[in-house]
mmCIF file of C-alpha atoms in Angstrom:
data_model
loop_
_atom_site.group_PDB
_atom_site.id
_atom_site.type_symbol
_atom_site.label_atom_id
_atom_site.label_comp_id
_atom_site.label_asym_id
_atom_site.label_seq_id
_atom_site.Cartn_x
_atom_site.Cartn_y
_atom_site.Cartn_z
ATOM 1 C CA MET A 248 84.463 110.415 97.761
ATOM 2 C CA THR A 249 87.241 109.490 96.714
ATOM 3 C CA ALA A 250 86.038 106.609 94.816
ATOM 4 C CA LEU A 251 82.910 108.315 94.003
ATOM 5 C CA ALA A 252 85.570 110.934 92.521
ATOM 6 C CA HIS A 253 87.355 108.611 90.123
ATOM 7 C CA ASN A 254 84.539 107.411 88.784
ATOM 8 C CA HIS A 255 83.592 110.732 87.354
ATOM 9 C CA LEU A 256 87.179 110.648 86.323
ATOM 10 C CA LEU A 257 88.060 113.401 88.293
ATOM 11 C CA LYS A 258 91.297 113.191 87.827
ATOM 12 C CA GLY A 259 90.798 114.424 83.941
ATOM 13 C CA LEU A 260 88.367 117.255 84.542
ATOM 14 C CA LEU A 261 91.604 118.578 86.443
ATOM 15 C CA GLU A 262 93.423 118.574 84.049
ATOM 16 C CA PHE A 263 91.159 120.416 81.458
ATOM 17 C CA GLN A 264 90.803 123.000 84.149
ATOM 18 C CA LYS A 265 94.539 123.034 84.037
ATOM 19 C CA LYS A 266 94.753 123.596 80.836
ATOM 20 C CA LYS A 267 91.965 126.126 80.832
ATOM 21 C CA LYS A 268 90.364 124.250 77.428
ATOM 22 C CA TRP A 269 86.489 123.270 77.178
ATOM 23 C CA GLU A 270 87.752 118.770 76.392
ATOM 24 C CA ASP A 271 85.932 117.228 74.333
ATOM 25 C CA THR A 272 84.040 115.175 76.565
ATOM 26 C CA ASN A 273 82.321 111.839 74.808
ATOM 27 C CA ARG A 274 84.472 110.097 77.066
ATOM 28 C CA PHE A 275 82.594 111.160 80.003
ATOM 29 C CA ARG A 276 79.984 109.222 78.972
ATOM 30 C CA GLU A 277 80.523 105.752 80.202
ATOM 31 C CA VAL A 278 80.892 106.971 83.684
ATOM 32 C CA THR A 279 79.202 104.517 85.739
ATOM 33 C CA ASP A 280 77.343 106.151 89.055
ATOM 34 C CA PHE A 281 76.684 103.232 92.232
ATOM 35 C CA VAL A 282 73.537 101.593 91.070
ATOM 36 C CA GLY A 283 73.584 98.183 91.538
ATOM 37 C CA GLN A 284 76.836 97.849 92.149
ATOM 38 C CA ARG A 285 77.854 96.189 95.888
ATOM 39 C CA LEU A 286 80.582 98.088 98.023
ATOM 40 C CA GLY A 287 82.022 95.714 100.555
ATOM 41 C CA VAL A 288 82.881 97.299 103.845
ATOM 42 C CA LEU A 289 85.875 94.934 105.548
ATOM 43 C CA GLY A 290 85.530 96.784 108.680
ATOM 44 C CA TYR A 291 82.123 97.098 110.231
ATOM 45 C CA GLY A 292 82.765 99.972 112.412
ATOM 46 C CA SER A 293 82.280 103.087 112.710
ATOM 47 C CA ILE A 294 83.507 104.573 109.527
ATOM 48 C CA GLY A 295 82.002 101.394 108.227
ATOM 49 C CA ARG A 296 78.572 102.228 109.113
ATOM 50 C CA GLN A 297 78.903 106.116 107.950
ATOM 51 C CA VAL A 298 80.138 104.572 104.652
ATOM 52 C CA ALA A 299 77.990 102.327 104.338
ATOM 53 C CA ARG A 300 75.097 103.864 104.423
ATOM 54 C CA VAL A 301 76.279 106.813 101.922
ATOM 55 C CA GLY A 302 76.637 103.632 99.698
ATOM 56 C CA LYS A 303 72.855 102.451 100.319
ATOM 57 C CA ALA A 304 72.150 105.846 99.743
ATOM 58 C CA MET A 305 73.356 105.780 96.629
ATOM 59 C CA GLY A 306 72.005 102.417 95.067
ATOM 60 C CA MET A 307 74.754 99.808 96.661
ATOM 61 C CA ASP A 308 74.230 96.782 97.752
ATOM 62 C CA ILE A 309 76.708 96.598 101.333
ATOM 63 C CA ILE A 310 77.770 93.811 102.605
ATOM 64 C CA ALA A 311 80.213 93.704 106.065
ATOM 65 C CA TYR A 312 83.480 92.092 107.573
ATOM 66 C CA THR A 313 83.973 90.986 110.888
ATOM 67 C CA ALA A 314 86.538 89.888 113.279
ATOM 68 C CA SER A 315 83.681 87.687 115.196
ATOM 69 C CA PRO A 316 80.441 86.678 113.667
ATOM 70 C CA ARG A 317 77.166 88.641 114.172
ATOM 71 C CA ASP A 318 75.355 86.369 114.402
ATOM 72 C CA THR A 319 71.770 87.876 116.076
ATOM 73 C CA PRO A 320 70.119 91.305 116.202
ATOM 74 C CA GLU A 321 71.628 92.526 118.957
ATOM 75 C CA SER A 322 75.742 91.578 117.838
ATOM 76 C CA LYS A 323 74.892 93.395 114.954
ATOM 77 C CA HIS A 324 74.123 96.786 117.176
ATOM 78 C CA ASP A 325 76.893 99.216 117.788
ATOM 79 C CA LYS A 326 77.812 100.134 120.718
ATOM 80 C CA GLY A 327 80.221 102.921 120.345
ATOM 81 C CA PHE A 328 79.787 106.992 120.124
ATOM 82 C CA ILE A 329 77.238 107.747 117.269
ATOM 83 C CA VAL A 330 75.978 110.706 115.958
ATOM 84 C CA PRO A 331 73.364 110.833 115.420
ATOM 85 C CA GLY A 332 71.077 110.909 112.348
ATOM 86 C CA THR A 333 74.766 109.217 111.168
ATOM 87 C CA GLY A 334 75.766 105.642 110.730
ATOM 88 C CA ASP A 335 73.803 102.221 110.476
ATOM 89 C CA PRO A 336 73.059 101.894 115.186
ATOM 90 C CA ASP A 337 71.284 98.974 114.605
ATOM 91 C CA GLY A 338 73.380 96.991 112.486
ATOM 92 C CA SER A 339 70.445 96.125 109.398
ATOM 93 C CA ILE A 340 72.024 97.692 106.542
ATOM 94 C CA PRO A 341 73.960 95.236 105.458
ATOM 95 C CA SER A 342 72.352 92.261 103.265
ATOM 96 C CA ALA A 343 74.452 89.795 104.260
ATOM 97 C CA TRP A 344 77.186 90.176 107.033
ATOM 98 C CA TYR A 345 81.306 87.643 106.842
ATOM 99 C CA SER A 346 83.786 86.887 109.539
ATOM 100 C CA GLY A 347 86.372 85.957 110.590
ATOM 101 C CA LEU A 348 90.468 86.762 111.076
ATOM 102 C CA ASP A 349 91.402 82.776 108.360
ATOM 103 C CA LYS A 350 92.165 83.334 105.380
ATOM 104 C CA ALA A 351 89.183 80.830 103.850
ATOM 105 C CA SER A 352 86.784 83.460 105.792
ATOM 106 C CA LEU A 353 87.810 86.556 103.902
ATOM 107 C CA HIS A 354 88.887 85.279 100.687
ATOM 108 C CA HIS A 355 84.797 83.719 100.744
ATOM 109 C CA PHE A 356 83.522 87.141 101.663
ATOM 110 C CA LEU A 357 85.637 88.978 99.030
ATOM 111 C CA LYS A 358 84.399 86.554 96.431
ATOM 112 C CA GLN A 359 81.193 87.923 96.595
ATOM 113 C CA ASP A 360 81.024 89.659 93.263
ATOM 114 C CA ILE A 361 82.227 93.205 95.533
ATOM 115 C CA ASP A 362 82.618 95.932 92.942
ATOM 116 C CA VAL A 363 83.782 98.316 95.777
ATOM 117 C CA LEU A 364 86.223 97.973 99.147
ATOM 118 C CA LEU A 365 86.664 99.504 101.520
ATOM 119 C CA ILE A 366 89.246 98.673 103.883
ATOM 120 C CA SER A 367 88.455 99.903 107.224
ATOM 121 C CA VAL A 368 90.126 97.536 109.512
ATOM 122 C CA PRO A 369 91.799 97.954 112.623
ATOM 123 C CA LEU A 370 95.336 97.589 112.453
ATOM 124 C CA THR A 371 97.046 93.810 114.437
ATOM 125 C CA ASN A 372 99.250 91.458 114.424
ATOM 126 C CA GLU A 373 96.385 89.309 112.053
ATOM 127 C CA THR A 374 95.769 91.786 109.544
ATOM 128 C CA THR A 375 99.368 93.020 108.528
ATOM 129 C CA HIS A 376 99.354 91.930 105.223
ATOM 130 C CA PHE A 377 96.034 90.860 105.294
ATOM 131 C CA LEU A 378 95.338 91.629 101.927
ATOM 132 C CA GLY A 379 98.061 90.381 99.326
ATOM 133 C CA ARG A 380 98.390 88.643 95.669
ATOM 134 C CA GLU A 381 95.669 86.621 95.872
ATOM 135 C CA GLU A 382 93.312 88.919 97.444
ATOM 136 C CA PHE A 383 93.509 90.681 94.982
ATOM 137 C CA GLU A 384 93.649 88.372 92.363
ATOM 138 C CA ILE A 385 90.189 87.274 93.740
ATOM 139 C CA LEU A 386 89.261 90.862 93.588
ATOM 140 C CA GLY A 387 90.185 91.895 89.943
ATOM 141 C CA GLN A 388 88.949 87.782 88.761
ATOM 142 C CA ASN A 389 85.116 89.418 88.582
ATOM 143 C CA ARG A 390 84.475 92.728 89.494
ATOM 144 C CA GLN A 391 88.295 94.665 88.821
ATOM 145 C CA ALA A 392 86.996 95.779 92.185
ATOM 146 C CA PHE A 393 88.328 99.295 93.345
ATOM 147 C CA ILE A 394 90.252 99.368 96.492
ATOM 148 C CA SER A 395 89.763 102.491 98.956
ATOM 149 C CA ASN A 396 92.061 102.310 101.970
ATOM 150 C CA ILE A 397 91.189 103.937 104.990
ATOM 151 C CA SER A 398 92.576 102.424 107.481
ATOM 152 C CA ARG A 399 96.487 102.078 107.732
ATOM 153 C CA GLY A 400 99.317 100.880 104.581
ATOM 154 C CA GLN A 401 100.275 97.867 106.331
ATOM 155 C CA ILE A 402 97.630 95.905 106.403
ATOM 156 C CA VAL A 403 97.775 95.943 102.178
ATOM 157 C CA ASN A 404 101.152 94.313 100.571
ATOM 158 C CA GLN A 405 101.642 97.894 98.445
ATOM 159 C CA ASP A 406 103.909 96.184 96.317
ATOM 160 C CA GLU A 407 101.613 93.372 95.469
ATOM 161 C CA MET A 408 98.921 95.914 95.280
ATOM 162 C CA ILE A 409 101.157 98.357 93.034
ATOM 163 C CA ALA A 410 100.789 95.401 90.963
ATOM 164 C CA ALA A 411 97.350 94.236 90.332
ATOM 165 C CA LEU A 412 96.919 98.201 90.083
ATOM 166 C CA LYS A 413 98.781 98.555 86.652
ATOM 167 C CA ARG A 414 97.328 95.285 85.517
ATOM 168 C CA LYS A 415 94.760 95.938 82.500
ATOM 169 C CA PRO A 416 90.862 95.103 83.901
ATOM 170 C CA GLU A 417 90.598 92.999 81.643
ATOM 171 C CA ASP A 418 93.592 91.309 82.639
ATOM 172 C CA GLY A 419 92.023 90.561 85.983
ATOM 173 C CA GLY A 420 94.408 93.995 87.678
ATOM 174 C CA LEU A 421 92.003 96.715 89.650
ATOM 175 C CA ARG A 422 89.987 98.902 88.909
ATOM 176 C CA GLY A 423 91.699 101.476 90.464
ATOM 177 C CA ALA A 424 92.474 102.228 93.967
ATOM 178 C CA ALA A 425 92.492 105.191 96.358
ATOM 179 C CA LEU A 426 94.905 105.893 98.741
ATOM 180 C CA ASP A 427 94.524 107.439 102.460
ATOM 181 C CA VAL A 428 97.756 105.730 103.785
ATOM 182 C CA THR A 429 100.396 103.706 102.844
ATOM 183 C CA ASP A 430 103.134 101.876 103.783
ATOM 184 C CA PRO A 431 105.953 103.856 105.104
ATOM 185 C CA GLU A 432 104.245 107.337 105.948
ATOM 186 C CA PRO A 433 104.403 109.535 103.566
ATOM 187 C CA LEU A 434 104.847 107.848 100.737
ATOM 188 C CA PRO A 435 108.290 108.855 99.576
ATOM 189 C CA GLU A 436 108.604 110.626 96.099
ATOM 190 C CA ASP A 437 109.766 107.758 93.728
ATOM 191 C CA SER A 438 107.072 105.946 95.129
ATOM 192 C CA GLU A 439 104.966 104.836 91.281
ATOM 193 C CA LEU A 440 101.147 104.726 94.160
ATOM 194 C CA TRP A 441 101.662 108.917 92.766
ATOM 195 C CA ASP A 442 102.242 108.701 89.140
ATOM 196 C CA LEU A 443 99.148 105.770 88.474
ATOM 197 C CA SER A 444 96.302 106.527 86.380
ATOM 198 C CA ASN A 445 94.343 104.879 88.811
ATOM 199 C CA VAL A 446 94.851 105.821 92.136
ATOM 200 C CA ILE A 447 94.935 108.933 94.396
ATOM 201 C CA VAL A 448 96.784 109.326 96.983
ATOM 202 C CA THR A 449 95.463 111.339 99.622
ATOM 203 C CA PRO A 450 97.954 112.281 102.996
ATOM 204 C CA HIS A 451 96.377 110.718 105.692
ATOM 205 C CA ILE A 452 93.577 113.445 106.320
ATOM 206 C CA SER A 453 89.617 111.422 105.926
ATOM 207 C CA GLY A 454 89.938 111.612 109.385
ATOM 208 C CA SER A 455 90.299 114.923 109.762
ATOM 209 C CA GLY A 456 87.885 118.223 110.233
ATOM 210 C CA SER A 457 86.603 121.375 111.858
ATOM 211 C CA ALA A 458 83.667 119.094 114.453
ATOM 212 C CA TYR A 459 86.685 116.050 115.154
ATOM 213 C CA VAL A 460 87.700 117.625 118.581
ATOM 214 C CA ASP A 461 84.125 118.154 119.589
ATOM 215 C CA ARG A 462 82.822 115.516 118.985
ATOM 216 C CA ALA A 463 85.837 114.116 121.121
ATOM 217 C CA PHE A 464 85.007 115.864 123.948
ATOM 218 C CA GLN A 465 80.875 114.762 123.245
ATOM 219 C CA VAL A 466 82.735 111.437 123.962
ATOM 220 C CA LEU A 467 84.351 112.698 127.080
ATOM 221 C CA ASP A 468 81.837 114.093 128.899
ATOM 222 C CA LEU A 469 79.173 111.124 127.879
ATOM 223 C CA ASN A 470 82.101 108.673 129.302
ATOM 224 C CA ILE A 471 81.541 110.603 132.531
ATOM 225 C CA THR A 472 78.046 110.680 132.831
ATOM 226 C CA ARG A 473 78.613 107.077 132.309
ATOM 227 C CA LEU A 474 81.162 106.700 135.459
ATOM 228 C CA GLU A 475 78.907 108.617 138.193
ATOM 229 C CA LYS A 476 75.940 105.925 136.755
ATOM 230 C CA GLY A 477 78.773 102.971 137.294
ATOM 231 C CA GLU A 478 78.177 102.364 133.714
ATOM 232 C CA GLU A 479 79.702 100.813 131.143
ATOM 233 C CA LEU A 480 81.939 103.740 129.222
ATOM 234 C CA ILE A 481 81.610 103.838 126.043
ATOM 235 C CA ASN A 482 84.329 103.769 123.053
ATOM 236 C CA THR A 483 87.181 101.442 125.309
ATOM 237 C CA VAL A 484 90.567 100.277 124.322
ATOM 238 C CA ASN A 485 90.573 96.098 124.385
ATOM 239 C CA ARG A 486 94.517 95.749 124.906
ATOM 240 C CA LYS A 487 94.229 92.300 123.965
ATOM 241 C CA ARG A 488 92.763 92.716 120.650
ATOM 242 C CA GLY A 489 94.960 95.727 119.676
ATOM 243 C CA TYR A 490 92.203 98.301 119.141
#
């Protein structure tokens, strides 16, 4: 949603409303949609799958990145809790899958002409500062990517991301960013992120909503039933992996 707001220059429109003026709209003729653009989903879990579904509906090509390889149709299935009619249960949406926790594998993925990068990986020792100067330079080379982070602020090196956001797109900078998470939180008042025109900052609320508690109880109810039947539970935490 925030990437769409950025594309449609929502910040400027809200300023028009504050001024109570019907401003010149010629610059909005340059607004672009997502048809034909590529969405890279860094972390293809339940959230990543739903974003992929929405992106596909808007005409985007989707590519997915996971920690471990998903080489078989079965391995691409979502084995967690699924709200009916959402997500990507069988893993059929991405046109290509990539994997690995090493820099070479990550860079190979980022070099796939990504227009919008969704960061939805869990925060672990391996993913702390997973994205930094080198990664932002790759993303800025050809497509001047837009970044959306709904995971954790520590996934990125924030200072190096700010430098990439301040660089002009024609000079290899990032097009913009939607940040629901920062490092630290709350984001300090003197952070440059607040004032960057190509950045949307929200206070870690992307997972909030009126349905959250009800769905949490649906997971609990389903797991109690599975426990009674001696079946494997869903949405379990793997302590070795850290998520």
